[in-house]
mmCIF file of C-alpha atoms and ligand atoms in Angstrom:
data_model
loop_
_atom_site.group_PDB
_atom_site.id
_atom_site.type_symbol
_atom_site.label_atom_id
_atom_site.label_comp_id
_atom_site.label_asym_id
_atom_site.label_seq_id
_atom_site.Cartn_x
_atom_site.Cartn_y
_atom_site.Cartn_z
ATOM 1 C CA MET A 1 -36.667 -76.896 1.290
ATOM 2 C CA ALA A 2 -37.840 -73.886 2.124
ATOM 3 C CA ILE A 3 -36.926 -70.069 2.222
ATOM 4 C CA LEU A 4 -37.734 -68.973 5.725
ATOM 5 C CA LEU A 5 -38.696 -64.901 5.629
ATOM 6 C CA THR A 6 -38.803 -63.157 9.055
ATOM 7 C CA GLY A 7 -40.878 -60.512 9.051
ATOM 8 C CA GLY A 8 -42.519 -61.931 5.927
ATOM 9 C CA ALA A 9 -45.945 -60.384 6.246
ATOM 10 C CA GLY A 10 -44.586 -56.841 6.156
ATOM 11 C CA TYR A 11 -44.596 -54.494 3.229
ATOM 12 C CA ILE A 12 -41.184 -55.763 1.713
ATOM 13 C CA GLY A 13 -41.601 -59.440 2.798
ATOM 14 C CA SER A 14 -44.909 -60.307 1.710
ATOM 15 C CA HIS A 15 -44.042 -58.855 -1.779
ATOM 16 C CA THR A 16 -40.835 -60.994 -1.508
ATOM 17 C CA ALA A 17 -42.852 -63.629 -0.440
ATOM 18 C CA LEU A 18 -44.879 -63.776 -3.671
ATOM 19 C CA THR A 19 -41.866 -63.519 -5.916
ATOM 20 C CA ILE A 20 -39.951 -66.523 -4.330
ATOM 21 C CA LEU A 21 -43.287 -68.585 -4.446
ATOM 22 C CA ASN A 22 -43.663 -67.566 -8.155
ATOM 23 C CA SER A 23 -40.175 -68.678 -8.653
ATOM 24 C CA GLY A 24 -41.100 -72.325 -7.604
ATOM 25 C CA MET A 25 -39.434 -72.201 -3.938
ATOM 26 C CA ASP A 26 -41.468 -72.972 -0.871
ATOM 27 C CA VAL A 27 -41.731 -70.268 1.800
ATOM 28 C CA VAL A 28 -42.042 -70.041 5.757
ATOM 29 C CA VAL A 29 -42.868 -67.055 7.406
ATOM 30 C CA LEU A 30 -42.130 -66.134 11.306
ATOM 31 C CA ASP A 31 -43.719 -62.266 12.137
ATOM 32 C CA ASN A 32 -44.974 -61.399 15.345
ATOM 33 C CA LEU A 33 -47.793 -59.101 13.468
ATOM 34 C CA LEU A 34 -46.934 -55.594 15.444
ATOM 35 C CA ASN A 35 -46.567 -54.191 11.940
ATOM 36 C CA SER A 36 -48.275 -56.138 9.575
ATOM 37 C CA SER A 37 -51.544 -58.466 8.952
ATOM 38 C CA GLU A 38 -51.955 -62.098 8.450
ATOM 39 C CA GLU A 39 -54.466 -60.941 5.473
ATOM 40 C CA ALA A 40 -51.274 -59.775 3.628
ATOM 41 C CA LEU A 41 -50.353 -63.227 3.464
ATOM 42 C CA LYS A 42 -53.630 -64.726 2.550
ATOM 43 C CA ARG A 43 -53.530 -62.397 -0.336
ATOM 44 C CA VAL A 44 -50.111 -63.737 -1.387
ATOM 45 C CA GLU A 45 -51.856 -67.084 -1.549
ATOM 46 C CA GLN A 46 -54.632 -65.774 -3.797
ATOM 47 C CA LEU A 47 -52.036 -64.535 -6.223
ATOM 48 C CA THR A 48 -49.648 -67.329 -6.424
ATOM 49 C CA GLY A 49 -52.137 -70.202 -5.508
ATOM 50 C CA LYS A 50 -49.085 -71.388 -3.119
ATOM 51 C CA LYS A 51 -49.652 -71.028 1.069
ATOM 52 C CA ALA A 52 -46.622 -69.820 2.823
ATOM 53 C CA PRO A 53 -47.415 -70.953 6.307
ATOM 54 C CA LEU A 54 -47.147 -68.136 9.039
ATOM 55 C CA ILE A 55 -45.644 -69.060 12.702
ATOM 56 C CA VAL A 56 -46.749 -65.691 14.581
ATOM 57 C CA GLY A 57 -44.141 -65.464 17.062
ATOM 58 C CA ASP A 58 -40.910 -63.462 17.727
ATOM 59 C CA CYS A 59 -37.194 -63.383 16.620
ATOM 60 C CA THR A 60 -35.968 -62.631 19.787
ATOM 61 C CA ARG A 61 -37.509 -65.672 21.140
ATOM 62 C CA LYS A 62 -35.286 -68.496 21.089
ATOM 63 C CA GLU A 63 -37.916 -70.993 21.541
ATOM 64 C CA ASP A 64 -40.094 -69.503 18.645
ATOM 65 C CA LEU A 65 -37.604 -69.926 16.226
ATOM 66 C CA GLU A 66 -36.772 -73.260 17.675
ATOM 67 C CA LYS A 67 -40.266 -74.119 16.455
ATOM 68 C CA VAL A 68 -39.770 -72.939 13.049
ATOM 69 C CA PHE A 69 -36.300 -74.653 12.237
ATOM 70 C CA SER A 70 -37.399 -77.981 14.032
ATOM 71 C CA GLN A 71 -40.661 -78.096 11.906
ATOM 72 C CA TYR A 72 -39.720 -77.000 8.536
ATOM 73 C CA PRO A 73 -36.560 -77.723 6.542
ATOM 74 C CA ILE A 74 -35.188 -74.186 6.064
ATOM 75 C CA GLU A 75 -32.274 -74.208 3.627
ATOM 76 C CA GLN A 76 -31.918 -69.976 3.594
ATOM 77 C CA VAL A 77 -33.366 -66.997 5.338
ATOM 78 C CA VAL A 78 -34.380 -63.873 4.287
ATOM 79 C CA HIS A 79 -34.199 -61.674 7.958
ATOM 80 C CA PHE A 80 -36.635 -58.669 7.012
ATOM 81 C CA ALA A 81 -37.803 -58.428 10.942
ATOM 82 C CA GLY A 82 -37.429 -55.027 12.656
ATOM 83 C CA LEU A 83 -38.617 -52.167 13.477
ATOM 84 C CA LYS A 84 -38.155 -49.371 11.329
ATOM 85 C CA ALA A 85 -39.368 -45.918 12.483
ATOM 86 C CA VAL A 86 -36.346 -43.330 12.456
ATOM 87 C CA GLY A 87 -38.367 -41.212 14.863
ATOM 88 C CA GLU A 88 -39.765 -43.761 17.028
ATOM 89 C CA SER A 89 -36.196 -44.718 17.127
ATOM 90 C CA VAL A 90 -34.573 -41.692 18.835
ATOM 91 C CA GLU A 91 -37.221 -41.695 21.451
ATOM 92 C CA LYS A 92 -37.275 -45.412 22.184
ATOM 93 C CA PRO A 93 -33.670 -46.220 21.374
ATOM 94 C CA LEU A 94 -33.722 -49.284 23.795
ATOM 95 C CA LEU A 95 -36.674 -50.935 22.315
ATOM 96 C CA TYR A 96 -34.985 -50.485 18.614
ATOM 97 C CA TYR A 97 -31.525 -51.941 20.056
ATOM 98 C CA ARG A 98 -33.570 -54.470 21.976
ATOM 99 C CA ASN A 99 -35.606 -55.573 18.731
ATOM 100 C CA ASN A 100 -33.382 -55.309 16.053
ATOM 101 C CA LEU A 101 -30.178 -56.668 17.357
ATOM 102 C CA ASP A 102 -31.551 -59.586 19.406
ATOM 103 C CA ALA A 103 -33.600 -60.986 16.514
ATOM 104 C CA THR A 104 -30.608 -61.115 14.816
ATOM 105 C CA LEU A 105 -28.386 -62.707 17.103
ATOM 106 C CA THR A 106 -31.020 -65.156 18.160
ATOM 107 C CA LEU A 107 -31.401 -65.828 14.474
ATOM 108 C CA LEU A 108 -27.839 -66.524 14.252
ATOM 109 C CA GLU A 109 -27.664 -68.624 16.740
ATOM 110 C CA VAL A 110 -30.805 -70.566 15.976
ATOM 111 C CA MET A 111 -29.601 -70.982 12.187
ATOM 112 C CA ARG A 112 -25.924 -72.473 13.301
ATOM 113 C CA ALA A 113 -27.470 -74.990 15.957
ATOM 114 C CA HIS A 114 -29.800 -76.822 12.915
ATOM 115 C CA GLY A 115 -27.081 -76.529 10.125
ATOM 116 C CA CYS A 116 -28.512 -73.441 7.930
ATOM 117 C CA PHE A 117 -25.818 -70.983 6.892
ATOM 118 C CA ASP A 118 -27.354 -69.059 4.177
ATOM 119 C CA ILE A 119 -28.964 -65.455 5.220
ATOM 120 C CA VAL A 120 -30.101 -62.246 3.423
ATOM 121 C CA PHE A 121 -30.489 -59.169 5.467
ATOM 122 C CA SER A 122 -32.616 -56.294 5.224
ATOM 123 C CA SER A 123 -30.143 -53.144 5.650
ATOM 124 C CA SER A 124 -30.389 -49.699 4.448
ATOM 125 C CA ALA A 125 -28.772 -47.182 2.663
ATOM 126 C CA THR A 126 -29.386 -45.420 5.958
ATOM 127 C CA VAL A 127 -25.878 -47.005 7.081
ATOM 128 C CA TYR A 128 -24.245 -44.045 4.687
ATOM 129 C CA GLY A 129 -25.286 -41.376 7.396
ATOM 130 C CA THR A 130 -24.594 -37.798 6.127
ATOM 131 C CA ILE A 131 -22.131 -38.728 3.250
ATOM 132 C CA GLN A 132 -22.442 -36.238 0.562
ATOM 133 C CA GLU A 133 -20.240 -38.137 -2.285
ATOM 134 C CA MET A 134 -23.124 -39.420 -4.901
ATOM 135 C CA PRO A 135 -23.878 -42.013 -6.575
ATOM 136 C CA LEU A 136 -23.130 -43.901 -2.807
ATOM 137 C CA ARG A 137 -20.818 -47.060 -3.268
ATOM 138 C CA GLU A 138 -20.789 -50.000 -1.245
ATOM 139 C CA THR A 139 -16.974 -49.130 -0.367
ATOM 140 C CA LEU A 140 -17.791 -46.020 1.627
ATOM 141 C CA PRO A 141 -17.526 -45.918 5.230
ATOM 142 C CA VAL A 142 -20.808 -46.492 7.446
ATOM 143 C CA GLY A 143 -22.126 -44.251 9.951
ATOM 144 C CA CYS A 144 -25.532 -43.214 11.090
ATOM 145 C CA THR A 145 -27.468 -40.650 12.556
ATOM 146 C CA ASN A 146 -29.910 -41.704 14.796
ATOM 147 C CA PRO A 147 -30.616 -45.652 16.617
ATOM 148 C CA TYR A 148 -32.789 -47.078 13.884
ATOM 149 C CA GLY A 149 -29.557 -46.579 11.476
ATOM 150 C CA TRP A 150 -27.395 -47.870 14.142
ATOM 151 C CA THR A 151 -29.354 -50.904 14.443
ATOM 152 C CA LYS A 152 -28.426 -51.972 10.844
ATOM 153 C CA CYS A 153 -24.827 -50.908 11.139
ATOM 154 C CA MET A 154 -24.213 -52.728 14.366
ATOM 155 C CA SER A 155 -26.424 -56.121 12.607
ATOM 156 C CA GLU A 156 -23.877 -55.894 9.488
ATOM 157 C CA GLN A 157 -21.166 -56.153 11.760
ATOM 158 C CA ILE A 158 -22.479 -58.994 13.625
ATOM 159 C CA LEU A 159 -22.990 -60.477 10.293
ATOM 160 C CA LYS A 160 -19.534 -59.541 8.742
ATOM 161 C CA ASP A 161 -18.100 -60.916 12.034
ATOM 162 C CA THR A 162 -19.886 -63.938 12.328
ATOM 163 C CA ALA A 163 -19.075 -64.719 8.700
ATOM 164 C CA ALA A 164 -15.148 -64.253 9.236
ATOM 165 C CA ALA A 165 -15.275 -66.682 11.949
ATOM 166 C CA ASP A 166 -17.087 -69.347 10.116
ATOM 167 C CA GLU A 167 -16.985 -70.029 6.961
ATOM 168 C CA ARG A 168 -19.714 -72.246 6.517
ATOM 169 C CA PHE A 169 -21.890 -68.902 6.843
ATOM 170 C CA HIS A 170 -23.147 -67.386 3.463
ATOM 171 C CA ILE A 171 -24.211 -63.965 3.844
ATOM 172 C CA VAL A 172 -25.644 -60.870 2.110
ATOM 173 C CA LEU A 173 -26.406 -57.600 3.191
ATOM 174 C CA LEU A 174 -28.698 -55.699 1.019
ATOM 175 C CA ARG A 175 -28.913 -52.053 1.317
ATOM 176 C CA TYR A 176 -32.747 -50.866 0.133
ATOM 177 C CA PHE A 177 -32.708 -47.136 -0.894
ATOM 178 C CA ASN A 178 -36.264 -46.020 -1.083
ATOM 179 C CA PRO A 179 -38.908 -48.785 -1.946
ATOM 180 C CA VAL A 180 -42.399 -47.726 -2.958
ATOM 181 C CA GLY A 181 -45.160 -48.981 -4.690
ATOM 182 C CA ALA A 182 -47.197 -52.204 -4.868
ATOM 183 C CA HIS A 183 -47.576 -55.420 -6.593
ATOM 184 C CA GLU A 184 -49.403 -54.525 -9.845
ATOM 185 C CA SER A 185 -52.658 -56.256 -9.322
ATOM 186 C CA GLY A 186 -53.490 -54.157 -6.154
ATOM 187 C CA MET A 187 -53.812 -56.591 -3.761
ATOM 188 C CA ILE A 188 -50.726 -56.164 -1.517
ATOM 189 C CA GLY A 189 -48.857 -52.836 -0.747
ATOM 190 C CA GLU A 190 -47.616 -50.698 2.289
ATOM 191 C CA ASP A 191 -49.933 -50.125 5.013
ATOM 192 C CA PRO A 192 -48.522 -48.003 7.561
ATOM 193 C CA SER A 193 -50.528 -47.666 10.674
ATOM 194 C CA GLY A 194 -51.336 -44.149 11.664
ATOM 195 C CA ILE A 195 -50.386 -41.073 9.842
ATOM 196 C CA PRO A 196 -47.192 -42.188 7.423
ATOM 197 C CA ASN A 197 -44.154 -40.760 8.022
ATOM 198 C CA ASN A 198 -42.831 -41.959 4.506
ATOM 199 C CA LEU A 199 -43.637 -39.898 1.402
ATOM 200 C CA MET A 200 -45.077 -42.207 -1.049
ATOM 201 C CA PRO A 201 -47.826 -43.179 1.215
ATOM 202 C CA PHE A 202 -48.059 -40.061 2.538
ATOM 203 C CA ILE A 203 -48.940 -38.843 -1.051
ATOM 204 C CA CYS A 204 -51.395 -41.705 -1.493
ATOM 205 C CA GLN A 205 -53.457 -40.280 1.587
ATOM 206 C CA VAL A 206 -53.594 -36.715 0.237
ATOM 207 C CA ALA A 207 -54.303 -38.434 -2.974
ATOM 208 C CA ARG A 208 -57.300 -40.052 -1.295
ATOM 209 C CA GLY A 209 -58.760 -37.018 0.752
ATOM 210 C CA ARG A 210 -57.834 -38.759 4.060
ATOM 211 C CA LEU A 211 -54.939 -36.454 4.612
ATOM 212 C CA LYS A 212 -55.514 -32.480 3.513
ATOM 213 C CA GLU A 213 -52.154 -31.556 2.354
ATOM 214 C CA LEU A 214 -48.597 -32.656 1.722
ATOM 215 C CA SER A 215 -45.923 -30.742 3.691
ATOM 216 C CA VAL A 216 -42.639 -30.621 1.431
ATOM 217 C CA PHE A 217 -39.752 -30.858 3.762
ATOM 218 C CA GLY A 218 -37.572 -28.190 2.453
ATOM 219 C CA HIS A 219 -37.315 -26.372 -1.072
ATOM 220 C CA ASP A 220 -33.863 -24.899 -0.082
ATOM 221 C CA TYR A 221 -31.866 -27.637 -0.757
ATOM 222 C CA PRO A 222 -28.962 -27.489 -3.316
ATOM 223 C CA THR A 223 -30.958 -29.794 -5.871
ATOM 224 C CA LYS A 224 -32.340 -28.874 -9.128
ATOM 225 C CA ASP A 225 -35.846 -27.833 -7.812
ATOM 226 C CA GLY A 226 -34.771 -27.535 -3.914
ATOM 227 C CA THR A 227 -36.884 -30.222 -2.435
ATOM 228 C CA GLY A 228 -34.985 -33.397 -1.666
ATOM 229 C CA VAL A 229 -33.828 -36.197 -3.915
ATOM 230 C CA ARG A 230 -34.190 -39.759 -3.077
ATOM 231 C CA ASP A 231 -33.537 -43.233 -5.201
ATOM 232 C CA TYR A 232 -36.700 -44.672 -5.063
ATOM 233 C CA ILE A 233 -37.026 -48.356 -6.078
ATOM 234 C CA HIS A 234 -40.437 -50.265 -7.054
ATOM 235 C CA VAL A 235 -40.887 -52.972 -4.407
ATOM 236 C CA MET A 236 -41.470 -55.576 -6.953
ATOM 237 C CA ASP A 237 -37.874 -54.554 -8.366
ATOM 238 C CA LEU A 238 -36.550 -55.090 -4.574
ATOM 239 C CA ALA A 239 -38.310 -58.347 -4.197
ATOM 240 C CA GLU A 240 -36.449 -59.990 -7.432
ATOM 241 C CA GLY A 241 -33.511 -58.303 -5.807
ATOM 242 C CA HIS A 242 -33.835 -61.019 -2.777
ATOM 243 C CA LEU A 243 -34.446 -63.670 -5.629
ATOM 244 C CA ALA A 244 -30.843 -62.812 -6.911
ATOM 245 C CA ALA A 245 -29.276 -62.268 -3.660
ATOM 246 C CA LEU A 246 -30.514 -65.821 -2.342
ATOM 247 C CA HIS A 247 -28.993 -67.670 -5.578
ATOM 248 C CA TYR A 248 -25.758 -65.793 -5.350
ATOM 249 C CA ALA A 249 -25.809 -66.602 -1.083
ATOM 250 C CA ARG A 250 -26.368 -70.486 -2.226
ATOM 251 C CA ASP A 251 -22.511 -71.137 -3.256
ATOM 252 C CA HIS A 252 -20.517 -67.884 -1.841
ATOM 253 C CA ALA A 253 -19.240 -68.085 1.704
ATOM 254 C CA GLY A 254 -18.393 -64.864 3.630
ATOM 255 C CA ALA A 255 -20.293 -61.649 3.914
ATOM 256 C CA GLU A 256 -21.104 -59.423 0.412
ATOM 257 C CA VAL A 257 -22.720 -56.227 0.666
ATOM 258 C CA PHE A 258 -25.110 -54.920 -1.995
ATOM 259 C CA ASN A 259 -27.074 -51.616 -2.905
ATOM 260 C CA LEU A 260 -30.317 -52.193 -4.201
ATOM 261 C CA GLY A 261 -31.439 -48.943 -5.634
ATOM 262 C CA THR A 262 -31.953 -47.405 -9.587
ATOM 263 C CA GLY A 263 -29.120 -45.327 -9.541
ATOM 264 C CA THR A 264 -31.554 -42.211 -10.276
ATOM 265 C CA GLY A 265 -32.648 -39.630 -7.781
ATOM 266 C CA TYR A 266 -36.013 -37.923 -8.058
ATOM 267 C CA SER A 267 -37.000 -35.072 -6.178
ATOM 268 C CA VAL A 268 -40.148 -34.689 -4.189
ATOM 269 C CA MET A 269 -41.595 -32.585 -6.774
ATOM 270 C CA ASP A 270 -40.727 -34.998 -9.381
ATOM 271 C CA LEU A 271 -42.801 -37.556 -7.096
ATOM 272 C CA VAL A 272 -45.825 -35.283 -6.956
ATOM 273 C CA ASN A 273 -45.836 -34.401 -10.246
ATOM 274 C CA THR A 274 -45.457 -37.750 -11.869
ATOM 275 C CA PHE A 275 -48.426 -39.050 -9.051
ATOM 276 C CA GLU A 276 -50.717 -36.236 -10.470
ATOM 277 C CA ALA A 277 -50.163 -36.676 -13.957
ATOM 278 C CA VAL A 278 -49.778 -40.845 -13.969
ATOM 279 C CA ASN A 279 -52.941 -40.951 -11.948
ATOM 280 C CA GLN A 280 -55.029 -38.018 -13.073
ATOM 281 C CA VAL A 281 -55.576 -37.005 -9.555
ATOM 282 C CA LYS A 282 -54.499 -33.919 -7.545
ATOM 283 C CA VAL A 283 -51.951 -33.846 -4.441
ATOM 284 C CA PRO A 284 -52.331 -30.650 -2.603
ATOM 285 C CA TYR A 285 -49.052 -29.372 -1.013
ATOM 286 C CA HIS A 286 -47.491 -26.700 0.630
ATOM 287 C CA PHE A 287 -43.663 -25.837 1.170
ATOM 288 C CA ALA A 288 -42.721 -26.769 4.895
ATOM 289 C CA PRO A 289 -39.506 -26.000 6.979
ATOM 290 C CA ARG A 290 -36.654 -28.918 6.722
ATOM 291 C CA ARG A 291 -37.543 -32.116 8.281
ATOM 292 C CA PRO A 292 -34.879 -32.389 10.979
ATOM 293 C CA GLY A 293 -32.090 -35.021 10.001
ATOM 294 C CA ASP A 294 -32.786 -35.158 6.140
ATOM 295 C CA ILE A 295 -30.432 -34.583 3.898
ATOM 296 C CA ALA A 296 -30.437 -33.369 0.299
ATOM 297 C CA THR A 297 -29.501 -36.221 -1.557
ATOM 298 C CA CYS A 298 -29.122 -39.865 -1.551
ATOM 299 C CA TYR A 299 -28.910 -42.302 -4.440
ATOM 300 C CA ALA A 300 -27.172 -45.656 -5.357
ATOM 301 C CA ASP A 301 -24.407 -46.718 -7.401
ATOM 302 C CA PRO A 302 -26.266 -50.034 -8.352
ATOM 303 C CA ALA A 303 -23.232 -50.910 -10.673
ATOM 304 C CA LYS A 304 -21.996 -54.066 -8.045
ATOM 305 C CA ALA A 305 -25.759 -55.479 -8.118
ATOM 306 C CA LYS A 306 -25.717 -55.379 -11.914
ATOM 307 C CA GLU A 307 -22.315 -57.191 -12.136
ATOM 308 C CA VAL A 308 -22.202 -59.445 -9.318
ATOM 309 C CA LEU A 309 -26.024 -60.403 -8.672
ATOM 310 C CA GLY A 310 -26.998 -59.953 -12.423
ATOM 311 C CA TRP A 311 -29.949 -57.858 -11.087
ATOM 312 C CA SER A 312 -30.815 -54.249 -11.916
ATOM 313 C CA ALA A 313 -34.237 -52.805 -11.281
ATOM 314 C CA LYS A 314 -36.500 -52.205 -14.419
ATOM 315 C CA ARG A 315 -39.552 -50.638 -13.038
ATOM 316 C CA THR A 316 -40.024 -46.415 -13.692
ATOM 317 C CA LEU A 317 -41.176 -43.675 -11.368
ATOM 318 C CA THR A 318 -44.193 -43.835 -13.594
ATOM 319 C CA ASP A 319 -45.011 -47.367 -12.824
ATOM 320 C CA MET A 320 -44.273 -46.868 -9.012
ATOM 321 C CA CYS A 321 -46.828 -44.083 -8.784
ATOM 322 C CA ARG A 322 -49.426 -45.860 -10.740
ATOM 323 C CA ASP A 323 -48.646 -49.064 -8.566
ATOM 324 C CA ALA A 324 -49.066 -47.266 -5.272
ATOM 325 C CA TRP A 325 -52.242 -45.589 -6.294
ATOM 326 C CA ASN A 326 -53.928 -48.636 -7.566
ATOM 327 C CA TRP A 327 -53.328 -50.379 -4.337
ATOM 328 C CA GLN A 328 -54.311 -47.233 -2.149
ATOM 329 C CA LYS A 329 -57.492 -46.733 -4.361
ATOM 330 C CA HIS A 330 -58.681 -50.455 -3.989
ATOM 331 C CA ASN A 331 -57.703 -50.599 -0.532
ATOM 332 C CA PRO A 332 -58.434 -47.263 1.438
ATOM 333 C CA ASP A 333 -57.906 -48.609 4.654
ATOM 334 C CA GLY A 334 -54.939 -51.197 3.957
ATOM 335 C CA TYR A 335 -55.880 -54.507 4.762
ATOM 336 C CA ARG A 336 -58.430 -53.442 7.003
ATOM 337 C CA SER A 337 -60.344 -52.135 3.724
HETATM 338 P P1 NAD B 401 -42.669 -53.928 7.744
HETATM 339 O O1 NAD B 401 -42.592 -53.041 9.156
HETATM 340 O O2 NAD B 401 -43.639 -53.838 6.916
HETATM 341 O O3 NAD B 401 -41.820 -55.555 8.121
HETATM 342 C C1 NAD B 401 -40.994 -55.767 9.230
HETATM 343 C C2 NAD B 401 -41.750 -56.704 9.894
HETATM 344 O O4 NAD B 401 -41.017 -57.322 10.821
HETATM 345 C C3 NAD B 401 -43.430 -56.473 10.311
HETATM 346 O O5 NAD B 401 -44.366 -57.675 9.677
HETATM 347 C C4 NAD B 401 -43.331 -56.643 11.752
HETATM 348 O O6 NAD B 401 -44.399 -56.956 12.474
HETATM 349 C C5 NAD B 401 -42.095 -57.685 11.847
HETATM 350 N N1 NAD B 401 -41.294 -57.737 12.930
HETATM 351 C C6 NAD B 401 -40.780 -56.788 14.156
HETATM 352 N N2 NAD B 401 -39.985 -57.018 14.667
HETATM 353 C C7 NAD B 401 -40.146 -58.326 14.841
HETATM 354 C C8 NAD B 401 -39.612 -59.402 15.499
HETATM 355 N N3 NAD B 401 -38.648 -59.193 16.757
HETATM 356 N N4 NAD B 401 -40.017 -60.881 15.373
HETATM 357 C C9 NAD B 401 -40.762 -61.089 14.652
HETATM 358 N N5 NAD B 401 -41.154 -60.114 13.570
HETATM 359 C C10 NAD B 401 -40.935 -58.614 13.786
HETATM 360 O O7 NAD B 401 -41.253 -53.164 7.384
HETATM 361 P P2 NAD B 401 -40.581 -53.230 5.529
HETATM 362 O O8 NAD B 401 -40.623 -51.795 5.124
HETATM 363 O O9 NAD B 401 -41.174 -54.649 5.104
HETATM 364 O O10 NAD B 401 -39.191 -53.313 5.973
HETATM 365 C C11 NAD B 401 -38.536 -54.896 6.335
HETATM 366 C C12 NAD B 401 -36.804 -54.344 6.328
HETATM 367 O O11 NAD B 401 -35.959 -53.685 5.453
HETATM 368 C C13 NAD B 401 -37.139 -54.146 7.937
HETATM 369 O O12 NAD B 401 -35.809 -54.534 8.358
HETATM 370 C C14 NAD B 401 -36.482 -52.402 7.581
HETATM 371 O O13 NAD B 401 -35.864 -52.026 8.754
HETATM 372 C C15 NAD B 401 -35.942 -52.709 6.283
HETATM 373 N N6 NAD B 401 -35.562 -51.548 5.225
HETATM 374 C C16 NAD B 401 -37.022 -50.962 4.938
HETATM 375 C C17 NAD B 401 -36.762 -49.516 4.323
HETATM 376 C C18 NAD B 401 -38.052 -48.829 3.715
HETATM 377 O O14 NAD B 401 -38.185 -47.955 3.421
HETATM 378 N N7 NAD B 401 -39.343 -49.715 3.650
HETATM 379 C C19 NAD B 401 -35.802 -48.999 3.772
HETATM 380 C C20 NAD B 401 -34.724 -49.783 4.053
HETATM 381 C C21 NAD B 401 -34.569 -51.049 4.649
HETATM 382 N N1 UFG B 402 -40.860 -35.939 2.505
HETATM 383 C C1 UFG B 402 -41.759 -34.839 2.323
HETATM 384 N N2 UFG B 402 -43.089 -34.600 3.273
HETATM 385 C C2 UFG B 402 -43.331 -35.959 3.932
HETATM 386 C C3 UFG B 402 -42.409 -36.865 4.074
HETATM 387 C C4 UFG B 402 -41.255 -37.120 3.198
HETATM 388 O O1 UFG B 402 -41.280 -33.848 1.987
HETATM 389 O O2 UFG B 402 -44.554 -35.977 4.593
HETATM 390 C C5 UFG B 402 -39.424 -35.846 1.899
HETATM 391 C C6 UFG B 402 -38.297 -35.894 2.925
HETATM 392 O O3 UFG B 402 -37.781 -34.709 3.264
HETATM 393 C C7 UFG B 402 -37.334 -36.736 1.580
HETATM 394 C C8 UFG B 402 -38.116 -37.536 1.019
HETATM 395 O O4 UFG B 402 -39.263 -37.015 1.139
HETATM 396 O O5 UFG B 402 -36.682 -35.503 0.931
HETATM 397 C C9 UFG B 402 -38.303 -38.727 1.106
HETATM 398 O O6 UFG B 402 -38.644 -39.339 2.926
HETATM 399 P P1 UFG B 402 -39.129 -40.451 3.146
HETATM 400 O O7 UFG B 402 -39.115 -40.298 4.638
HETATM 401 O O8 UFG B 402 -40.124 -40.899 2.230
HETATM 402 O O9 UFG B 402 -37.782 -41.071 3.181
HETATM 403 P P2 UFG B 402 -36.168 -41.269 3.789
HETATM 404 O O10 UFG B 402 -35.221 -41.110 2.568
HETATM 405 O O11 UFG B 402 -36.300 -40.068 4.676
HETATM 406 O O12 UFG B 402 -35.969 -42.394 4.892
HETATM 407 C C10 UFG B 402 -36.283 -43.804 3.903
HETATM 408 C C11 UFG B 402 -36.674 -44.230 5.194
HETATM 409 C C12 UFG B 402 -35.470 -44.833 6.357
HETATM 410 C C13 UFG B 402 -34.416 -45.171 5.287
HETATM 411 C C14 UFG B 402 -34.110 -44.332 3.989
HETATM 412 C C15 UFG B 402 -33.006 -45.251 3.370
HETATM 413 O O13 UFG B 402 -37.782 -44.052 6.058
HETATM 414 O O14 UFG B 402 -35.712 -45.920 6.927
HETATM 415 O O15 UFG B 402 -35.417 -44.199 3.262
HETATM 416 O O16 UFG B 402 -33.385 -46.586 2.718
HETATM 417 F F1 UFG B 402 -33.115 -45.378 6.151
#
């Protein structure tokens, strides 16, 4: 039996593929490679000594999913496939709704047709919208501020309704906080195309000299140093969270939501200072206006994942900064290096 990872060639998917393969289970990947490279999976194979077959195909196409389910004995699915750029989703809402919702709906239909009912879904802390009550607990109401976020809220609802209507479904919704870092080997990591939107890859490219300076968006937030606070989580901790979720899904019907975060918030300046100290590199920066749509502070209450899944994040901010830079240093142009 095998675990299907949709979007498994991407950043979080490739680290999760590695973790699942190392745990002794088989992995099959379906990815359209729109935002990823086959090279990531080749490196996963080098690191684990095991191959995860890649089917280049699209989750919104029933025939592509049919091909996977008829060719492989899929027991459980982790559904990473999706578009994820918040800004782009504001400009191209139909693209985001079509891709992210269609992918979820088509996948569920094909799973059911093939008697596969266990699914772990990549949701996001973005579903907490502008809630200011920290730490964020799973019981808070959801609501979003951009089309990308709405695709996560809506997919969560689709999955919950599906579990409510059909008790054969075992569904786990994972709300990721801010995934950063890379596998400690430096062989796989985050490889954004163009100028990165997110803080850690931007810092890495400034440290490397590819970008001149970091713009710190806002230094007048009500936080300890005025810069935005987030719950950064090492991507390998996140990958291990998926393994725990897959184990849980095996014998729990229904739909259950879990935050995957550390429970600790760090500011933009914490990240810059730690990155410089750990890696002995300079990260030139300047203060810039707030980025529209950003909130001051966002961090998880990770207690439920600890209690129910027996999972908690182990790696520190130092580990995240060291591993992110290790990947960047060895792969200055990502998988094209
Ligand atoms: P990623 O872009 O690296 O990976 C997503 C993968 O899905 C890519 O390989 C892409 O080619 C593929 N894909 C997209 N649409 C597809 C489709 N219709 N059919 C087949 N493949 C498709 O992103 P990631 O950072 O690894 O994120 C994985 C998931 O986690 C996404 O759903 C994302 O929204 C969610 N998430 C990410 C973050 C983050 O900060 N990275 C935070 C919260 C949630
Ligand atoms: N920031 C900067 N300069 C930059 C980039 C970011 O100062 O060049 C700041 C932001 O203002 C924010 C913090 O760094 O305070 C983190 O920003 P990111 O863009 O790295 O992450 P966000 O918290 O804005 O959003 C990320 C994902 C979303 C996801 C959310 C919660 O991009 O998709 O985490 O999981 F929804």
